[in-house]
mmCIF file of C-alpha atoms and ligand atoms in Angstrom:
data_model
loop_
_atom_site.group_PDB
_atom_site.id
_atom_site.type_symbol
_atom_site.label_atom_id
_atom_site.label_comp_id
_atom_site.label_asym_id
_atom_site.label_seq_id
_atom_site.Cartn_x
_atom_site.Cartn_y
_atom_site.Cartn_z
ATOM 1 C CA MET T 1 99.435 -29.222 2.962
ATOM 2 C CA SER T 2 95.633 -28.597 1.939
ATOM 3 C CA LEU T 3 95.879 -25.034 0.477
ATOM 4 C CA ARG T 4 93.826 -24.217 -2.384
ATOM 5 C CA ARG T 5 95.059 -22.105 -5.218
ATOM 6 C CA PHE T 6 92.628 -19.456 -6.022
ATOM 7 C CA PRO T 7 93.060 -17.791 -9.818
ATOM 8 C CA ALA T 8 94.318 -14.369 -9.789
ATOM 9 C CA ILE T 9 96.120 -11.854 -12.824
ATOM 10 C CA GLU T 10 97.487 -8.926 -12.874
ATOM 11 C CA SER T 11 95.288 -6.100 -14.760
ATOM 12 C CA GLY T 12 95.021 -2.667 -14.861
ATOM 13 C CA GLY T 13 98.269 -2.117 -12.297
ATOM 14 C CA LEU T 14 95.473 -4.277 -9.803
ATOM 15 C CA ILE T 15 96.096 -7.647 -8.633
ATOM 16 C CA TRP T 16 92.652 -9.234 -8.779
ATOM 17 C CA PHE T 17 91.809 -12.580 -6.971
ATOM 18 C CA ALA T 18 88.137 -14.507 -7.019
ATOM 19 C CA GLN T 19 87.667 -17.513 -4.551
ATOM 20 C CA ASP T 20 86.072 -19.013 -7.244
ATOM 21 C CA PRO T 21 87.833 -21.269 -9.604
ATOM 22 C CA ALA T 22 85.253 -20.577 -12.744
ATOM 23 C CA ALA T 23 85.704 -16.157 -11.839
ATOM 24 C CA ASP T 24 85.700 -14.528 -15.027
ATOM 25 C CA PHE T 25 88.266 -12.131 -14.937
ATOM 26 C CA ALA T 26 87.075 -10.508 -18.581
ATOM 27 C CA PRO T 27 85.876 -7.513 -17.350
ATOM 28 C CA ALA T 28 88.527 -7.170 -14.937
ATOM 29 C CA GLN T 29 90.973 -7.265 -18.109
ATOM 30 C CA ALA T 30 87.943 -4.624 -20.247
ATOM 31 C CA LEU T 31 88.727 -2.189 -17.402
ATOM 32 C CA ALA T 32 92.379 -2.269 -18.279
ATOM 33 C CA PRO T 33 93.271 0.386 -21.142
ATOM 34 C CA ASP T 34 91.140 2.833 -18.281
ATOM 35 C CA LEU T 35 93.321 1.959 -15.355
ATOM 36 C CA ASP T 36 96.424 2.558 -17.522
ATOM 37 C CA ALA T 37 95.567 5.931 -18.221
ATOM 38 C CA PHE T 38 96.059 6.597 -14.545
ATOM 39 C CA ALA T 39 98.935 4.849 -14.570
ATOM 40 C CA LEU T 40 97.394 2.514 -11.713
ATOM 41 C CA GLY T 41 100.308 0.178 -11.970
ATOM 42 C CA ASN T 42 103.116 3.416 -12.302
ATOM 43 C CA LEU T 43 102.266 5.687 -8.481
ATOM 44 C CA HIS T 44 103.443 6.417 -5.649
ATOM 45 C CA LEU T 45 101.742 4.794 -2.229
ATOM 46 C CA TYR T 46 102.116 7.500 -0.408
ATOM 47 C CA ARG T 47 99.473 6.766 3.139
ATOM 48 C CA ARG T 48 97.601 3.926 3.871
ATOM 49 C CA HIS T 49 95.113 3.998 7.090
ATOM 50 C CA THR T 50 92.458 1.582 8.029
ATOM 51 C CA HIS T 51 89.029 2.280 8.791
ATOM 52 C CA ASP T 52 86.518 0.547 11.475
ATOM 53 C CA VAL T 53 83.194 1.420 10.852
ATOM 54 C CA ALA T 54 79.693 0.517 12.689
ATOM 55 C CA ALA T 55 78.124 -0.182 9.061
ATOM 56 C CA ASN T 56 77.325 -2.900 6.660
ATOM 57 C CA TRP T 57 80.177 -2.569 3.600
ATOM 58 C CA LYS T 58 77.365 -2.374 1.005
ATOM 59 C CA LEU T 59 76.382 0.997 2.555
ATOM 60 C CA ILE T 60 79.556 2.398 2.215
ATOM 61 C CA ILE T 61 79.830 1.017 -1.294
ATOM 62 C CA ASP T 62 76.423 2.580 -1.745
ATOM 63 C CA ALA T 63 78.201 6.513 -0.844
ATOM 64 C CA PHE T 64 79.780 5.883 -4.088
ATOM 65 C CA LEU T 65 77.217 5.112 -6.383
ATOM 66 C CA GLU T 66 75.519 8.232 -6.951
ATOM 67 C CA SER T 67 77.149 11.855 -6.674
ATOM 68 C CA TYR T 68 74.003 13.639 -6.135
ATOM 69 C CA HIS T 69 74.959 13.839 -2.215
ATOM 70 C CA VAL T 70 78.109 15.615 -3.140
ATOM 71 C CA GLN T 71 76.659 19.268 -2.387
ATOM 72 C CA ARG T 72 75.022 18.316 0.724
ATOM 73 C CA LEU T 73 76.620 15.892 2.512
ATOM 74 C CA HIS T 74 80.343 17.153 1.662
ATOM 75 C CA ALA T 75 79.573 20.928 1.813
ATOM 76 C CA GLN T 76 82.006 22.145 3.767
ATOM 77 C CA THR T 77 84.745 19.630 2.482
ATOM 78 C CA ILE T 78 85.238 19.313 -1.565
ATOM 79 C CA ALA T 79 81.690 20.371 -2.681
ATOM 80 C CA PRO T 80 82.796 23.227 -3.790
ATOM 81 C CA PHE T 81 85.270 21.750 -6.340
ATOM 82 C CA PHE T 82 81.900 19.866 -7.820
ATOM 83 C CA ALA T 83 79.459 22.730 -8.114
ATOM 84 C CA ASP T 84 77.673 22.900 -11.445
ATOM 85 C CA GLY T 85 78.351 18.964 -12.073
ATOM 86 C CA ILE T 86 76.810 16.494 -14.024
ATOM 87 C CA THR T 87 77.695 13.147 -14.110
ATOM 88 C CA VAL T 88 77.673 10.048 -16.016
ATOM 89 C CA ALA T 89 77.643 6.411 -15.774
ATOM 90 C CA ASP T 90 77.595 2.980 -17.685
ATOM 91 C CA ARG T 91 79.117 -0.429 -16.552
ATOM 92 C CA ILE T 92 81.343 -2.705 -17.716
ATOM 93 C CA GLY T 93 80.341 -6.360 -16.647
ATOM 94 C CA PRO T 94 79.741 -6.278 -12.576
ATOM 95 C CA HIS T 95 82.358 -3.552 -12.426
ATOM 96 C CA GLN T 96 80.629 0.528 -12.261
ATOM 97 C CA ARG T 97 82.231 3.774 -13.831
ATOM 98 C CA ALA T 98 81.067 7.519 -13.824
ATOM 99 C CA ALA T 99 82.530 10.859 -14.387
ATOM 100 C CA VAL T 100 81.485 13.844 -12.545
ATOM 101 C CA GLY T 101 82.143 17.046 -14.763
ATOM 102 C CA ARG T 102 81.780 20.710 -14.055
ATOM 103 C CA THR T 103 79.716 22.310 -17.038
ATOM 104 C CA ASP T 104 81.706 25.377 -16.774
ATOM 105 C CA TYR T 105 85.373 24.368 -17.449
ATOM 106 C CA LEU T 106 84.103 21.436 -20.127
ATOM 107 C CA ALA T 107 82.519 24.230 -22.223
ATOM 108 C CA ARG T 108 86.690 25.739 -21.984
ATOM 109 C CA ILE T 109 88.873 22.732 -22.155
ATOM 110 C CA ASP T 110 90.667 20.786 -25.323
ATOM 111 C CA ARG T 111 88.954 17.335 -24.287
ATOM 112 C CA ASP T 112 91.760 15.703 -26.184
ATOM 113 C CA ASP T 113 94.355 17.187 -23.688
ATOM 114 C CA TRP T 114 93.796 14.345 -20.985
ATOM 115 C CA ARG T 115 95.536 16.341 -18.030
ATOM 116 C CA GLN T 116 93.006 19.206 -18.602
ATOM 117 C CA VAL T 117 90.145 16.590 -19.011
ATOM 118 C CA ARG T 118 91.452 15.024 -15.363
ATOM 119 C CA LYS T 119 91.515 19.057 -14.086
ATOM 120 C CA ALA T 120 88.063 19.270 -15.115
ATOM 121 C CA MET T 121 86.497 15.874 -14.456
ATOM 122 C CA THR T 122 86.674 13.680 -11.030
ATOM 123 C CA PHE T 123 86.292 9.784 -12.535
ATOM 124 C CA THR T 124 84.630 6.708 -9.733
ATOM 125 C CA TYR T 125 85.058 2.774 -10.339
ATOM 126 C CA HIS T 126 83.468 0.453 -8.517
ATOM 127 C CA LEU T 127 85.169 -2.556 -8.609
ATOM 128 C CA PHE T 128 82.877 -5.274 -7.563
ATOM 129 C CA PRO T 129 82.321 -6.209 -4.887
ATOM 130 C CA ASN T 130 84.174 -4.554 -3.070
ATOM 131 C CA THR T 131 86.851 -1.602 -3.817
ATOM 132 C CA ILE T 132 86.256 1.622 -5.294
ATOM 133 C CA LEU T 133 88.536 4.154 -6.829
ATOM 134 C CA VAL T 134 88.030 8.054 -6.539
ATOM 135 C CA MET T 135 89.964 8.924 -9.446
ATOM 136 C CA SER T 136 90.793 13.007 -8.378
ATOM 137 C CA PRO T 137 92.771 15.672 -11.104
ATOM 138 C CA ASP T 138 96.289 14.652 -9.583
ATOM 139 C CA TYR T 139 96.562 11.167 -7.351
ATOM 140 C CA LEU T 140 93.342 8.649 -6.210
ATOM 141 C CA ASN T 141 92.344 6.838 -3.805
ATOM 142 C CA VAL T 142 91.804 2.575 -3.411
ATOM 143 C CA LEU T 143 89.170 2.366 -1.300
ATOM 144 C CA THR T 144 88.676 -1.773 -0.405
ATOM 145 C CA CYS T 145 85.536 -3.075 2.250
ATOM 146 C CA TRP T 146 86.104 -5.914 3.903
ATOM 147 C CA PRO T 147 83.111 -7.314 6.156
ATOM 148 C CA GLN T 148 84.191 -8.473 9.263
ATOM 149 C CA ASP T 149 80.063 -8.545 10.304
ATOM 150 C CA VAL T 150 76.909 -7.447 9.095
ATOM 151 C CA GLY T 151 77.684 -4.367 10.629
ATOM 152 C CA ARG T 152 81.464 -3.992 10.522
ATOM 153 C CA THR T 153 83.952 -3.405 8.002
ATOM 154 C CA LEU T 154 87.099 -2.596 7.765
ATOM 155 C CA VAL T 155 87.599 -0.179 5.124
ATOM 156 C CA GLU T 156 91.773 0.037 4.079
ATOM 157 C CA ASP T 157 91.810 3.593 2.266
ATOM 158 C CA ILE T 158 95.076 3.915 -0.081
ATOM 159 C CA MET T 159 96.117 6.956 -1.941
ATOM 160 C CA LEU T 160 98.965 7.142 -4.435
ATOM 161 C CA ILE T 161 100.823 9.953 -5.921
ATOM 162 C CA PRO T 162 102.835 10.295 -9.490
ATOM 163 C CA SER T 163 105.471 10.731 -7.229
ATOM 164 C CA ALA T 164 106.959 10.462 -3.709
ATOM 165 C CA PRO T 165 107.188 14.014 -2.127
ATOM 166 C CA ARG T 166 110.560 15.691 -3.017
ATOM 167 C CA ASP T 167 110.335 18.671 -0.377
ATOM 168 C CA ALA T 168 108.551 20.000 2.503
ATOM 169 C CA GLU T 169 106.553 21.751 -0.253
ATOM 170 C CA GLU T 170 105.106 18.809 -2.286
ATOM 171 C CA GLU T 171 104.495 16.731 0.808
ATOM 172 C CA ARG T 172 102.599 19.494 2.464
ATOM 173 C CA HIS T 173 100.118 19.326 -0.813
ATOM 174 C CA TRP T 174 100.062 15.703 -0.318
ATOM 175 C CA ASP T 175 99.202 15.793 3.479
ATOM 176 C CA LYS T 176 96.466 18.833 2.404
ATOM 177 C CA SER T 177 94.766 16.313 0.288
ATOM 178 C CA TRP T 178 94.870 13.001 2.635
ATOM 179 C CA THR T 179 93.218 15.225 5.431
ATOM 180 C CA LEU T 180 90.690 16.646 2.698
ATOM 181 C CA LEU T 181 89.542 13.411 1.319
ATOM 182 C CA ASP T 182 90.692 10.516 3.924
ATOM 183 C CA THR T 183 89.647 12.020 7.471
ATOM 184 C CA GLY T 184 87.415 15.113 6.519
ATOM 185 C CA THR T 185 85.073 13.467 3.620
ATOM 186 C CA PHE T 186 85.636 9.608 3.650
ATOM 187 C CA ALA T 187 85.889 9.427 7.744
ATOM 188 C CA GLY T 188 84.010 12.381 8.711
ATOM 189 C CA GLU T 189 80.887 12.103 6.066
ATOM 190 C CA ASP T 190 80.513 9.333 3.731
ATOM 191 C CA PHE T 191 81.178 6.189 6.789
ATOM 192 C CA ARG T 192 80.197 8.508 9.666
ATOM 193 C CA ALA T 193 76.960 8.865 7.612
ATOM 194 C CA ALA T 194 77.097 4.793 6.471
ATOM 195 C CA ALA T 195 77.181 4.046 9.716
ATOM 196 C CA LEU T 196 73.777 6.353 10.513
ATOM 197 C CA CYS T 197 72.107 4.483 7.599
ATOM 198 C CA HIS T 198 72.841 1.057 9.134
ATOM 199 C CA GLN T 199 71.840 2.480 12.582
ATOM 200 C CA GLY T 200 68.454 3.024 11.027
ATOM 201 C CA LEU T 201 68.237 -0.371 9.207
ATOM 202 C CA ALA T 202 69.124 -2.222 11.900
ATOM 203 C CA SER T 203 65.770 -1.059 13.952
ATOM 204 C CA GLY T 204 64.560 -3.365 11.789
ATOM 205 C CA LEU T 205 61.683 -0.829 11.228
ATOM 206 C CA VAL T 206 62.397 -0.048 7.693
ATOM 207 C CA GLU T 207 60.489 -2.403 5.147
ATOM 208 C CA GLU T 208 61.957 -1.399 2.055
ATOM 209 C CA ILE T 209 63.708 1.777 0.500
ATOM 210 C CA MET T 210 62.674 3.426 -2.630
ATOM 211 C CA LEU T 211 65.406 4.561 -4.630
ATOM 212 C CA GLY T 212 65.479 8.147 -6.503
ATOM 213 C CA THR T 213 66.535 7.697 -10.290
ATOM 214 C CA LEU T 214 69.950 9.575 -9.816
ATOM 215 C CA GLU T 215 70.228 7.022 -7.676
ATOM 216 C CA HIS T 216 70.158 3.474 -10.365
ATOM 217 C CA GLY T 217 74.005 2.786 -9.505
ATOM 218 C CA VAL T 218 72.886 2.006 -6.238
ATOM 219 C CA ALA T 219 69.844 -0.482 -7.114
ATOM 220 C CA GLU T 220 72.205 -1.912 -10.121
ATOM 221 C CA PHE T 221 74.438 -2.524 -7.552
ATOM 222 C CA HIS T 222 72.370 -4.637 -5.002
ATOM 223 C CA ALA T 223 71.043 -6.443 -7.929
ATOM 224 C CA MET T 224 74.584 -7.684 -8.729
ATOM 225 C CA ILE T 225 74.445 -8.538 -5.542
ATOM 226 C CA GLY T 226 71.687 -10.833 -5.204
ATOM 227 C CA GLN T 227 72.909 -12.371 -9.009
ATOM 228 C CA ALA T 228 76.150 -13.610 -7.454
ATOM 229 C CA LEU T 229 74.683 -15.106 -4.496
ATOM 230 C CA ALA T 230 71.812 -16.786 -6.346
ATOM 231 C CA ASP T 231 75.090 -17.861 -8.877
HETATM 232 FE FE1 LIG Y 301 80.652 11.124 -0.227
#
């Protein structure tokens, strides 16, 4: 009774839905070849955890739209994997994608070999508005922000691996990756930084924020939000 039907599609291994009956899924469909290359629809759900973060959801997304913070904020966790990194980014409709590659490896690998490319590069996708995909060399994380309040967000982190661990050694391998990324990097550093940024903004004393040239992804995200709200 009184239920509303909303548009939804399956594309690139994901189910996309919108509350807008006139939603345009063409950009989502344009991303399908990318997501299919990571076999997103055929992976094994290794672990999931929902983080309760005291920050506005947009501050959490911001942290995944530039990569220069990795060497500083993540100095104790993942920074060594990104030493000497260069980034390239572009947009597909309202969605963004970026690749961070290590220049010393890139010069040596066969760039037509997808496995070698994935070892040398980390890909990040922002699926507008609230989802981030982080493609590590042999697994990936799907982070979805669910705003609860202006200053509180539930972030669901899902780690997907090629297939279920077959023995204790494989389990240890994936558990180590989970702990490094979900617990150490995301919760311990990115979400914590977002919560600290939120405290600063919530003071009401910050009148404006200037973004640097390495933060154009952040600027584009906020412009897209403004456009979506105006539509
Ligand atoms: Fe980060």
